[in-house]
Coordinates of N, CA and C in Angstrom, one line a residue:
Chain K
S3 N -66.0 -63.5 -17.9 CA -64.9 -63.1 -18.7 C -64.1 -64.3 -19.2
Y4 N -63.3 -64.1 -20.2 CA -62.5 -65.1 -20.8 C -61.4 -65.6 -19.9
V5 N -61.1 -66.9 -19.8 CA -60.1 -67.4 -18.9 C -59.0 -68.1 -19.7
L6 N -57.8 -67.8 -19.3 CA -56.6 -68.4 -19.9 C -55.9 -69.2 -18.8
T7 N -55.6 -70.5 -19.1 CA -55.0 -71.4 -18.1 C -53.6 -71.8 -18.6
Q8 N -52.6 -71.6 -17.7 CA -51.2 -71.9 -18.0 C -50.7 -72.9 -16.9
P9 N -49.8 -73.8 -17.2 CA -49.2 -74.6 -16.1 C -48.3 -73.7 -15.3
P10 N -48.3 -73.9 -14.0 CA -47.5 -73.0 -13.1 C -46.0 -73.1 -13.4
S11 N -45.5 -74.3 -13.8 CA -44.1 -74.4 -14.0 C -43.8 -75.4 -15.1
V12 N -42.7 -75.1 -15.8 CA -42.1 -76.0 -16.8 C -40.6 -76.0 -16.6
S13 N -40.0 -77.2 -16.7 CA -38.6 -77.3 -16.5 C -38.0 -78.0 -17.8
V14 N -36.8 -77.5 -18.1 CA -36.1 -78.0 -19.3 C -34.6 -77.9 -19.2
A15 N -33.9 -78.8 -19.8 CA -32.4 -78.8 -19.7 C -31.9 -77.8 -20.8
P16 N -30.8 -77.3 -20.6 CA -30.2 -76.4 -21.6 C -30.0 -77.1 -22.9
G17 N -30.3 -76.4 -24.0 CA -30.2 -77.0 -25.3 C -31.4 -77.7 -25.8
K18 N -32.3 -78.0 -24.9 CA -33.5 -78.7 -25.3 C -34.6 -77.7 -25.6
T19 N -35.8 -78.3 -25.9 CA -36.9 -77.4 -26.3 C -38.0 -77.3 -25.2
A20 N -38.4 -76.1 -24.9 CA -39.4 -75.9 -23.9 C -40.7 -75.5 -24.6
R21 N -41.8 -76.1 -24.2 CA -43.1 -75.8 -24.7 C -44.0 -75.4 -23.5
I22 N -44.6 -74.2 -23.6 CA -45.4 -73.6 -22.6 C -46.8 -73.4 -23.2
T23 N -47.8 -74.0 -22.6 CA -49.2 -74.0 -23.1 C -50.0 -72.9 -22.5
C24 N -51.1 -72.6 -23.2 CA -52.0 -71.6 -22.7 C -53.4 -72.0 -23.2
G25 N -54.3 -72.5 -22.3 CA -55.5 -73.0 -22.7 C -56.7 -72.0 -22.6
G26 N -57.6 -72.1 -23.5 CA -58.8 -71.2 -23.5 C -59.8 -71.7 -24.4
N27 N -61.0 -71.4 -24.1 CA -62.2 -71.9 -24.9 C -62.0 -71.4 -26.4
N28 N -61.8 -72.3 -27.3 CA -61.7 -71.9 -28.7 C -60.6 -70.8 -28.9
I29 N -59.5 -70.9 -28.2 CA -58.5 -69.9 -28.3 C -57.9 -69.8 -29.7
G30 N -58.1 -70.9 -30.5 CA -57.6 -70.8 -31.9 C -58.2 -69.8 -32.7
S31 N -59.4 -69.3 -32.2 CA -60.1 -68.2 -33.0 C -59.6 -66.8 -32.6
K32 N -58.8 -66.8 -31.6 CA -58.2 -65.5 -31.1 C -56.8 -65.4 -31.4
S33 N -56.3 -64.2 -31.4 CA -54.8 -63.9 -31.5 C -54.2 -63.9 -30.1
V34 N -53.1 -64.7 -30.0 CA -52.5 -64.8 -28.7 C -51.1 -64.2 -28.7
H35 N -50.8 -63.5 -27.6 CA -49.5 -62.8 -27.4 C -48.8 -63.4 -26.2
W36 N -47.5 -63.3 -26.2 CA -46.7 -63.9 -25.1 C -45.7 -62.9 -24.6
Y37 N -45.5 -62.9 -23.3 CA -44.6 -61.9 -22.7 C -43.6 -62.7 -21.8
Q38 N -42.4 -62.3 -21.8 CA -41.3 -62.9 -20.9 C -41.1 -61.9 -19.8
Q39 N -41.0 -62.3 -18.6 CA -40.7 -61.5 -17.4 C -39.6 -62.1 -16.6
R40 N -38.4 -61.5 -16.7 CA -37.3 -62.0 -15.9 C -37.5 -61.4 -14.5
P41 N -36.9 -62.0 -13.5 CA -37.0 -61.6 -12.1 C -36.7 -60.1 -11.9
G42 N -37.6 -59.4 -11.3 CA -37.3 -58.0 -11.0 C -37.4 -57.0 -12.2
Q43 N -37.9 -57.6 -13.4 CA -38.0 -56.7 -14.6 C -39.4 -56.7 -15.1
A44 N -39.7 -55.7 -16.0 CA -41.0 -55.6 -16.6 C -41.2 -56.6 -17.7
P45 N -42.4 -57.0 -18.0 CA -42.6 -57.9 -19.1 C -42.1 -57.4 -20.4
V46 N -41.7 -58.3 -21.3 CA -41.3 -58.0 -22.6 C -42.0 -58.8 -23.6
L47 N -42.6 -58.2 -24.6 CA -43.3 -59.0 -25.7 C -42.3 -59.9 -26.4
V48 N -42.6 -61.2 -26.5 CA -41.7 -62.1 -27.3 C -42.5 -62.6 -28.5
I49 N -43.8 -62.7 -28.5 CA -44.6 -63.2 -29.6 C -45.9 -62.4 -29.6
Y50 N -46.3 -62.0 -30.8 CA -47.6 -61.4 -31.0 C -48.3 -61.9 -32.2
Y51 N -49.6 -61.8 -32.2 CA -50.4 -62.3 -33.3 C -50.1 -63.8 -33.5
D52 N -50.1 -64.5 -32.5 CA -49.9 -66.0 -32.4 C -48.4 -66.4 -32.7
S53 N -47.8 -65.9 -33.7 CA -46.5 -66.4 -34.1 C -45.5 -65.4 -34.6
D54 N -45.8 -64.1 -34.5 CA -44.9 -63.1 -35.0 C -43.9 -62.7 -33.9
R55 N -42.7 -62.5 -34.3 CA -41.6 -62.0 -33.3 C -41.3 -60.6 -33.5
P56 N -41.3 -59.8 -32.4 CA -40.9 -58.4 -32.5 C -39.4 -58.4 -32.8
S57 N -39.0 -57.2 -33.3 CA -37.6 -57.0 -33.6 C -36.7 -57.3 -32.4
G58 N -35.7 -58.0 -32.6 CA -34.7 -58.3 -31.4 C -35.0 -59.6 -30.7
I59 N -36.1 -60.2 -31.0 CA -36.4 -61.5 -30.3 C -35.8 -62.6 -31.1
P60 N -35.1 -63.5 -30.5 CA -34.4 -64.6 -31.3 C -35.4 -65.5 -32.0
E61 N -35.0 -66.1 -33.1 CA -35.8 -67.0 -33.8 C -36.1 -68.3 -33.0
R62 N -35.4 -68.5 -31.9 CA -35.6 -69.7 -31.1 C -37.0 -69.6 -30.5
F63 N -37.6 -68.4 -30.4 CA -39.0 -68.2 -29.9 C -40.0 -68.3 -31.0
S64 N -41.0 -69.2 -30.8 CA -42.0 -69.3 -31.8 C -43.3 -69.6 -31.1
G65 N -44.4 -69.4 -31.8 CA -45.7 -69.6 -31.2 C -46.7 -70.3 -32.2
S66 N -47.7 -70.9 -31.6 CA -48.8 -71.5 -32.4 C -50.0 -71.5 -31.7
D67 N -51.1 -71.6 -32.4 CA -52.5 -71.4 -31.7 C -53.5 -72.2 -32.5
S68 N -54.1 -73.2 -31.9 CA -55.1 -74.0 -32.6 C -56.1 -74.6 -31.6
G69 N -57.3 -74.8 -31.9 CA -58.3 -75.4 -31.1 C -58.4 -74.7 -29.7
N70 N -58.2 -75.4 -28.7 CA -58.3 -74.8 -27.3 C -56.9 -74.6 -26.7
T71 N -55.8 -74.6 -27.4 CA -54.5 -74.5 -26.9 C -53.6 -73.6 -27.7
A72 N -52.9 -72.7 -27.1 CA -51.9 -71.9 -27.8 C -50.6 -72.4 -27.1
T73 N -49.5 -72.4 -27.9 CA -48.2 -72.9 -27.4 C -47.1 -71.9 -27.7
L74 N -46.3 -71.6 -26.7 CA -45.0 -70.9 -26.9 C -43.9 -71.9 -26.9
T75 N -43.1 -72.0 -27.9 CA -42.0 -72.9 -28.0 C -40.7 -72.2 -28.0
I76 N -39.8 -72.6 -27.2 CA -38.5 -72.0 -27.1 C -37.5 -73.2 -27.4
S77 N -36.8 -73.0 -28.5 CA -35.8 -74.0 -29.0 C -34.4 -73.7 -28.4
R78 N -33.6 -74.7 -28.3 CA -32.2 -74.6 -27.8 C -32.2 -73.6 -26.6
V79 N -32.9 -74.0 -25.6 CA -33.1 -73.2 -24.4 C -31.7 -72.9 -23.8
E80 N -31.6 -71.6 -23.3 CA -30.4 -71.1 -22.7 C -30.8 -70.7 -21.3
A81 N -29.7 -70.5 -20.4 CA -30.0 -70.2 -19.0 C -30.7 -68.8 -18.9
G82 N -30.4 -67.9 -19.9 CA -31.1 -66.6 -19.9 C -32.5 -66.6 -20.2
D83 N -33.0 -67.8 -20.6 CA -34.5 -67.9 -20.9 C -35.3 -68.1 -19.6
E84 N -34.6 -68.4 -18.6 CA -35.3 -68.7 -17.3 C -36.1 -67.4 -16.9
A85 N -37.4 -67.5 -16.8 CA -38.3 -66.4 -16.6 C -39.7 -66.9 -16.4
D86 N -40.6 -65.9 -16.1 CA -42.0 -66.2 -16.1 C -42.5 -65.8 -17.5
Y87 N -43.4 -66.6 -18.0 CA -44.0 -66.3 -19.3 C -45.5 -66.2 -19.2
Y88 N -46.1 -65.2 -19.8 CA -47.5 -65.0 -19.7 C -48.1 -64.9 -21.1
C89 N -49.3 -65.6 -21.3 CA -50.0 -65.4 -22.5 C -51.1 -64.4 -22.3
Q90 N -51.6 -63.8 -23.4 CA -52.6 -62.7 -23.3 C -53.4 -62.7 -24.6
V91 N -54.7 -62.5 -24.4 CA -55.6 -62.2 -25.5 C -56.4 -61.0 -25.3
W92 N -57.1 -60.5 -26.3 CA -58.0 -59.4 -26.2 C -59.4 -59.9 -26.5
D93 N -60.3 -59.9 -25.5 CA -61.6 -60.5 -25.7 C -62.5 -59.3 -26.0
S94 N -62.6 -58.9 -27.3 CA -63.3 -57.6 -27.6 C -64.8 -57.7 -27.3
S95 N -65.4 -58.9 -27.2 CA -66.8 -59.0 -26.9 C -67.1 -58.9 -25.4
S96 N -66.1 -58.8 -24.6 CA -66.3 -58.8 -23.2 C -66.1 -57.4 -22.6
D97 N -66.7 -57.2 -21.4 CA -66.5 -55.9 -20.7 C -65.1 -56.0 -20.0
H98 N -64.4 -57.1 -20.0 CA -63.1 -57.2 -19.5 C -62.2 -57.7 -20.6
P99 N -61.9 -56.9 -21.6 CA -61.2 -57.4 -22.8 C -59.7 -57.8 -22.6
G100 N -59.0 -57.2 -21.7 CA -57.6 -57.5 -21.5 C -57.4 -58.7 -20.5
V101 N -57.0 -59.8 -21.1 CA -56.9 -61.0 -20.3 C -55.5 -61.6 -20.4
F102 N -55.0 -61.9 -19.2 CA -53.7 -62.6 -19.1 C -53.9 -64.0 -18.5
G103 N -53.0 -64.9 -18.9 CA -52.9 -66.2 -18.2 C -52.2 -66.0 -16.9
G104 N -52.3 -67.0 -16.1 CA -51.7 -66.9 -14.8 C -50.2 -66.9 -14.7
G105 N -49.6 -67.3 -15.8 CA -48.1 -67.3 -15.9 C -47.5 -68.6 -15.7
T106 N -46.4 -68.9 -16.3 CA -45.6 -70.1 -16.2 C -44.2 -69.8 -15.9
K107 N -43.7 -70.4 -14.8 CA -42.3 -70.2 -14.5 C -41.4 -71.3 -15.2
L108 N -40.6 -70.8 -16.1 CA -39.7 -71.7 -16.9 C -38.4 -71.8 -16.1
T109 N -38.0 -73.0 -15.7 CA -36.8 -73.3 -15.0 C -35.8 -74.0 -16.0
V110 N -34.6 -73.5 -16.1 CA -33.6 -74.2 -16.9 C -32.7 -75.0 -16.0
L111 N -32.7 -76.3 -16.1 CA -32.1 -77.2 -15.2 C -30.6 -77.1 -15.2
Chain C
Q23 N -37.0 -45.1 -30.5 CA -37.4 -46.1 -29.6 C -38.3 -45.6 -28.5
V24 N -39.5 -46.2 -28.4 CA -40.5 -45.7 -27.4 C -40.1 -46.1 -26.0
R25 N -40.2 -45.2 -25.1 CA -39.9 -45.5 -23.7 C -41.0 -45.0 -22.8
L26 N -41.4 -45.7 -21.8 CA -42.4 -45.3 -20.9 C -41.8 -45.3 -19.5
Q27 N -42.2 -44.4 -18.7 CA -41.7 -44.2 -17.3 C -42.8 -43.8 -16.4
E28 N -43.1 -44.7 -15.4 CA -44.1 -44.4 -14.4 C -43.5 -43.6 -13.3
S29 N -44.4 -42.7 -12.7 CA -44.0 -41.9 -11.6 C -45.2 -41.7 -10.6
G30 N -44.9 -41.5 -9.4 CA -45.9 -41.3 -8.4 C -45.5 -41.8 -7.0
P31 N -46.3 -41.5 -6.0 CA -45.9 -41.9 -4.6 C -45.8 -43.4 -4.5
G32 N -44.8 -43.8 -3.7 CA -44.7 -45.3 -3.5 C -45.5 -45.8 -2.3
L33 N -46.0 -44.8 -1.5 CA -46.8 -45.2 -0.3 C -48.1 -44.4 -0.4
V34 N -49.2 -45.1 -0.2 CA -50.5 -44.5 -0.2 C -51.3 -45.0 1.0
K35 N -51.9 -44.1 1.7 CA -52.7 -44.5 2.9 C -54.0 -45.1 2.5
A36 N -54.4 -46.1 3.2 CA -55.7 -46.8 2.9 C -56.8 -45.8 2.9
S37 N -57.7 -46.0 2.0 CA -58.9 -45.2 1.8 C -58.7 -44.0 0.9
E38 N -57.4 -43.7 0.7 CA -57.1 -42.5 -0.1 C -56.9 -42.9 -1.6
T39 N -56.5 -42.0 -2.4 CA -56.4 -42.2 -3.9 C -55.0 -42.4 -4.3
L40 N -54.8 -43.4 -5.1 CA -53.5 -43.7 -5.7 C -53.4 -42.9 -7.0
S41 N -52.4 -42.2 -7.3 CA -52.2 -41.4 -8.5 C -50.9 -41.7 -9.1
L42 N -50.9 -42.1 -10.4 CA -49.7 -42.4 -11.1 C -49.7 -41.7 -12.5
T43 N -48.5 -41.4 -12.9 CA -48.4 -40.8 -14.3 C -47.4 -41.6 -15.1
C44 N -47.7 -41.7 -16.3 CA -46.8 -42.4 -17.3 C -46.3 -41.4 -18.3
S45 N -45.0 -41.2 -18.4 CA -44.4 -40.3 -19.3 C -43.9 -41.1 -20.5
V46 N -44.2 -40.6 -21.7 CA -43.9 -41.3 -22.9 C -42.8 -40.5 -23.7
S47 N -41.7 -41.2 -24.1 CA -40.7 -40.5 -24.9 C -40.4 -41.3 -26.1
G48 N -39.9 -40.7 -27.1 CA -39.5 -41.4 -28.3 C -40.6 -41.5 -29.4
A49 N -41.8 -41.1 -29.0 CA -42.9 -41.1 -29.9 C -44.1 -40.3 -29.4
S50 N -44.9 -39.8 -30.3 CA -46.1 -39.1 -29.8 C -47.1 -40.0 -29.2
I51 N -47.7 -39.5 -28.1 CA -48.8 -40.3 -27.5 C -50.1 -40.3 -28.3
R52 N -50.1 -39.4 -29.3 CA -51.4 -39.4 -30.1 C -51.7 -40.6 -30.8
Y53 N -52.9 -40.9 -31.0 CA -53.5 -41.9 -31.9 C -53.3 -43.3 -31.4
Y54 N -52.8 -43.5 -30.2 CA -52.7 -44.8 -29.6 C -53.6 -45.0 -28.4
F55 N -53.8 -46.2 -28.0 CA -54.3 -46.6 -26.7 C -53.2 -46.8 -25.8
W56 N -53.4 -46.5 -24.5 CA -52.4 -46.7 -23.4 C -53.0 -47.4 -22.3
S57 N -52.4 -48.4 -21.8 CA -53.0 -49.2 -20.7 C -52.2 -49.2 -19.4
W58 N -52.9 -49.5 -18.3 CA -52.3 -49.7 -17.0 C -52.5 -51.2 -16.7
I59 N -51.5 -51.8 -16.1 CA -51.5 -53.2 -15.7 C -50.8 -53.3 -14.4
R60 N -51.3 -54.1 -13.5 CA -50.6 -54.2 -12.2 C -50.3 -55.7 -11.9
Q61 N -49.4 -55.8 -10.9 CA -48.9 -57.1 -10.5 C -48.6 -57.2 -9.0
P62 N -49.4 -57.8 -8.2 CA -49.1 -58.0 -6.8 C -47.8 -58.8 -6.7
A63 N -47.1 -58.7 -5.6 CA -45.9 -59.4 -5.4 C -46.1 -60.9 -5.5
G64 N -45.4 -61.6 -6.3 CA -45.4 -63.0 -6.5 C -46.7 -63.5 -7.2
K65 N -47.4 -62.6 -7.8 CA -48.6 -63.0 -8.5 C -48.6 -62.6 -10.0
G66 N -49.6 -62.8 -10.7 CA -49.7 -62.6 -12.1 C -50.1 -61.2 -12.5
L67 N -50.3 -61.0 -13.8 CA -50.6 -59.6 -14.3 C -52.1 -59.4 -14.4
E68 N -52.5 -58.2 -14.0 CA -53.9 -57.9 -14.0 C -54.1 -56.6 -14.8
W69 N -54.9 -56.6 -15.9 CA -55.1 -55.5 -16.7 C -56.1 -54.6 -16.0
I70 N -55.8 -53.3 -15.8 CA -56.6 -52.3 -15.1 C -57.6 -51.6 -16.1
G71 N -57.0 -51.2 -17.2 CA -57.8 -50.4 -18.1 C -57.0 -49.7 -19.1
R72 N -57.6 -48.9 -20.0 CA -56.9 -48.2 -21.1 C -57.5 -46.9 -21.4
I73 N -56.8 -46.1 -22.1 CA -57.3 -44.8 -22.5 C -56.7 -44.5 -23.9
H74 N -57.6 -43.9 -24.8 CA -57.1 -43.4 -26.1 C -56.9 -41.9 -26.0
T75 N -56.1 -41.4 -26.8 CA -55.8 -40.0 -26.7 C -57.0 -39.2 -27.1
S76 N -58.1 -39.8 -27.7 CA -59.3 -39.1 -27.9 C -60.1 -39.0 -26.6
G77 N -59.7 -39.7 -25.5 CA -60.3 -39.6 -24.3 C -61.2 -40.9 -24.0
R78 N -61.3 -41.7 -25.0 CA -62.1 -42.9 -24.8 C -61.4 -43.9 -23.9
T79 N -62.2 -44.4 -22.9 CA -61.6 -45.3 -21.9 C -62.4 -46.6 -21.8
T80 N -61.7 -47.7 -21.4 CA -62.3 -49.0 -21.0 C -61.6 -49.4 -19.7
Y81 N -62.4 -49.7 -18.8 CA -61.9 -50.1 -17.5 C -62.3 -51.6 -17.1
S82 N -61.4 -52.2 -16.3 CA -61.8 -53.6 -15.8 C -63.0 -53.5 -15.0
P83 N -64.0 -54.4 -15.2 CA -65.2 -54.3 -14.4 C -65.0 -54.4 -12.9
S84 N -64.0 -55.1 -12.5 CA -63.7 -55.2 -11.0 C -63.2 -53.9 -10.4
L85 N -62.7 -53.0 -11.2 CA -62.1 -51.8 -10.7 C -62.8 -50.5 -11.2
K86 N -63.8 -50.7 -12.1 CA -64.3 -49.5 -12.8 C -64.9 -48.4 -11.9
T87 N -65.4 -48.9 -10.7 CA -66.1 -47.9 -9.8 C -65.0 -47.0 -9.2
R88 N -63.8 -47.4 -9.2 CA -62.7 -46.7 -8.5 C -61.6 -46.1 -9.4
V89 N -61.7 -46.4 -10.7 CA -60.6 -46.0 -11.6 C -61.0 -44.8 -12.5
T90 N -60.1 -43.9 -12.6 CA -60.2 -42.9 -13.6 C -58.8 -42.7 -14.3
M91 N -58.9 -42.7 -15.6 CA -57.7 -42.4 -16.4 C -57.8 -41.1 -17.2
S92 N -56.7 -40.5 -17.4 CA -56.7 -39.2 -18.2 C -55.5 -39.2 -19.1
V93 N -55.5 -38.3 -20.0 CA -54.3 -38.1 -20.9 C -54.0 -36.6 -21.1
D94 N -52.8 -36.3 -21.2 CA -52.3 -34.9 -21.4 C -51.4 -35.0 -22.6
T95 N -51.9 -34.7 -23.8 CA -51.1 -34.8 -25.0 C -50.0 -33.7 -25.1
S96 N -50.3 -32.6 -24.4 CA -49.2 -31.5 -24.4 C -48.0 -31.9 -23.7
K97 N -48.1 -32.8 -22.7 CA -47.0 -33.3 -21.9 C -46.6 -34.7 -22.3
N98 N -47.3 -35.3 -23.3 CA -47.0 -36.7 -23.7 C -47.1 -37.6 -22.5
Q99 N -48.1 -37.5 -21.7 CA -48.3 -38.3 -20.5 C -49.8 -38.8 -20.4
F100 N -49.9 -39.8 -19.7 CA -51.3 -40.3 -19.3 C -51.2 -40.7 -17.8
S101 N -52.4 -40.7 -17.2 CA -52.4 -40.9 -15.7 C -53.5 -41.9 -15.3
L102 N -53.3 -42.4 -14.1 CA -54.2 -43.4 -13.4 C -54.5 -42.8 -12.1
N103 N -55.8 -42.8 -11.7 CA -56.2 -42.6 -10.4 C -57.1 -43.7 -9.9
L104 N -56.7 -44.3 -8.7 CA -57.5 -45.4 -8.2 C -57.9 -45.0 -6.8
S105 N -59.2 -44.8 -6.5 CA -59.7 -44.3 -5.3 C -59.9 -45.4 -4.3
A106 N -60.1 -44.9 -3.0 CA -60.5 -45.8 -1.9 C -59.6 -47.1 -1.9
V107 N -58.3 -46.9 -1.9 CA -57.4 -48.1 -2.0 C -57.4 -48.8 -0.6
T108 N -57.1 -50.1 -0.8 CA -56.9 -51.0 0.3 C -55.6 -51.8 0.1
A109 N -55.3 -52.6 1.1 CA -54.1 -53.4 1.0 C -54.0 -54.3 -0.2
A110 N -55.2 -54.6 -0.7 CA -55.3 -55.5 -1.9 C -54.8 -54.7 -3.2
D111 N -54.7 -53.4 -3.1 CA -54.2 -52.6 -4.2 C -52.7 -52.5 -4.2
T112 N -52.0 -53.0 -3.2 CA -50.5 -53.0 -3.2 C -50.0 -53.9 -4.3
A113 N -49.2 -53.3 -5.2 CA -48.7 -54.0 -6.4 C -47.7 -53.1 -7.1
V114 N -47.0 -53.7 -8.1 CA -46.2 -53.0 -9.0 C -47.2 -52.6 -10.1
Y115 N -47.2 -51.3 -10.5 CA -48.0 -50.8 -11.5 C -47.2 -50.5 -12.8
Y116 N -47.7 -51.0 -13.9 CA -47.0 -50.8 -15.2 C -47.9 -50.0 -16.1
C117 N -47.3 -49.1 -16.9 CA -48.0 -48.6 -18.0 C -47.4 -49.2 -19.3
A118 N -48.2 -49.3 -20.3 CA -47.8 -49.9 -21.5 C -48.6 -49.3 -22.7
R119 N -47.9 -49.3 -23.9 CA -48.6 -48.9 -25.1 C -49.5 -50.1 -25.5
D120 N -50.7 -49.8 -25.9 CA -51.7 -50.8 -26.3 C -51.8 -50.7 -27.8
L121 N -51.2 -51.8 -28.5 CA -51.2 -51.8 -30.0 C -52.5 -52.6 -30.4
E122 N -53.1 -52.0 -31.5 CA -54.4 -52.6 -31.9 C -54.3 -52.9 -33.4
A123 N -55.0 -54.0 -33.7 CA -55.1 -54.4 -35.1 C -56.5 -55.0 -35.3
A124 N -56.7 -55.3 -36.6 CA -58.0 -56.0 -37.0 C -59.2 -55.3 -36.4
A125 N -59.2 -54.0 -36.6 CA -60.4 -53.2 -36.2 C -60.7 -53.4 -34.7
G126 N -59.7 -53.5 -33.9 CA -59.9 -53.5 -32.5 C -60.1 -54.9 -32.0
E127 N -60.1 -55.9 -32.8 CA -60.3 -57.3 -32.4 C -59.0 -57.9 -31.7
V128 N -57.9 -57.3 -32.0 CA -56.6 -57.8 -31.5 C -55.8 -56.7 -30.9
N129 N -55.4 -56.9 -29.7 CA -54.6 -55.9 -28.9 C -53.5 -56.6 -28.2
W130 N -52.3 -55.9 -28.2 CA -51.2 -56.4 -27.3 C -50.5 -55.2 -26.8
F131 N -49.5 -55.5 -25.8 CA -48.9 -54.4 -25.1 C -47.4 -54.4 -25.4
D132 N -46.9 -53.3 -25.9 CA -45.5 -53.1 -26.2 C -45.2 -51.7 -26.6
P133 N -44.2 -51.1 -25.9 CA -43.4 -51.6 -24.8 C -44.1 -51.3 -23.5
W134 N -43.5 -51.7 -22.4 CA -43.9 -51.5 -21.0 C -42.9 -50.6 -20.3
G135 N -43.4 -49.8 -19.3 CA -42.6 -49.1 -18.4 C -41.9 -50.1 -17.5
Q136 N -41.0 -49.6 -16.7 CA -40.2 -50.4 -15.8 C -41.0 -50.8 -14.6
G137 N -42.1 -50.1 -14.4 CA -43.0 -50.4 -13.2 C -42.6 -49.6 -12.0
T138 N -43.7 -49.4 -11.2 CA -43.5 -48.7 -9.9 C -44.2 -49.4 -8.8
L139 N -43.6 -49.6 -7.7 CA -44.2 -50.3 -6.6 C -45.0 -49.3 -5.8
V140 N -46.3 -49.6 -5.6 CA -47.2 -48.8 -4.7 C -47.6 -49.7 -3.6
T141 N -47.3 -49.2 -2.4 CA -47.7 -49.9 -1.1 C -48.8 -49.1 -0.4
V142 N -49.9 -49.8 -0.1 CA -51.0 -49.2 0.7 C -50.8 -49.5 2.1
Y143 N -50.7 -48.5 3.0 CA -50.5 -48.7 4.4 C -51.7 -48.2 5.2
S144 N -51.8 -48.6 6.4 CA -52.9 -48.2 7.3 C -52.3 -47.6 8.6

């Protein structure tokens, strides 16, 4: 089945830009979605279809996807952005189509 | 606004069957796929499977011999049964709406329920 690889942790100072990567074989040919999970809470969709934002998600959140890497970018990071972030794809050709990355813990210094 | 709420026993004895229900409010359950996803404590997300209101299902290969999903459109609910549970099945279980595009080539999950912790004991 398809494998998504994320760094376990990323740290960033408030006001700076955080970039969280998601690696996968030719992931640029797939649509990537991102979820934010604050401690003790359910995941929330923050980016879908590589770079679209659901209603209510700040413009500070953006996404890109090319080659073997997809990236979630969070600009002007705030303390409230501290959370775990998961990437996800749908591998329709697989018998295990729902695939998540291992998650990245974003720490705001 | 679509809301999902999981319900079911928080404790299940090993070797028995875990049964959870997800109640959907704010929208009809019809015409969508609905997924179950779980998360062991301190670990990542694992997709368990999904069901369409037509009854069509897709299960994770690692769980398919033990998983059964069903849907009740009259109650706007769908359910998960996981048989022969072990301690490895202890996790927070989430239900989520499964949104599809590009003729099924693209799927994402939104919204999610708040999750329910299921602990398997012996």
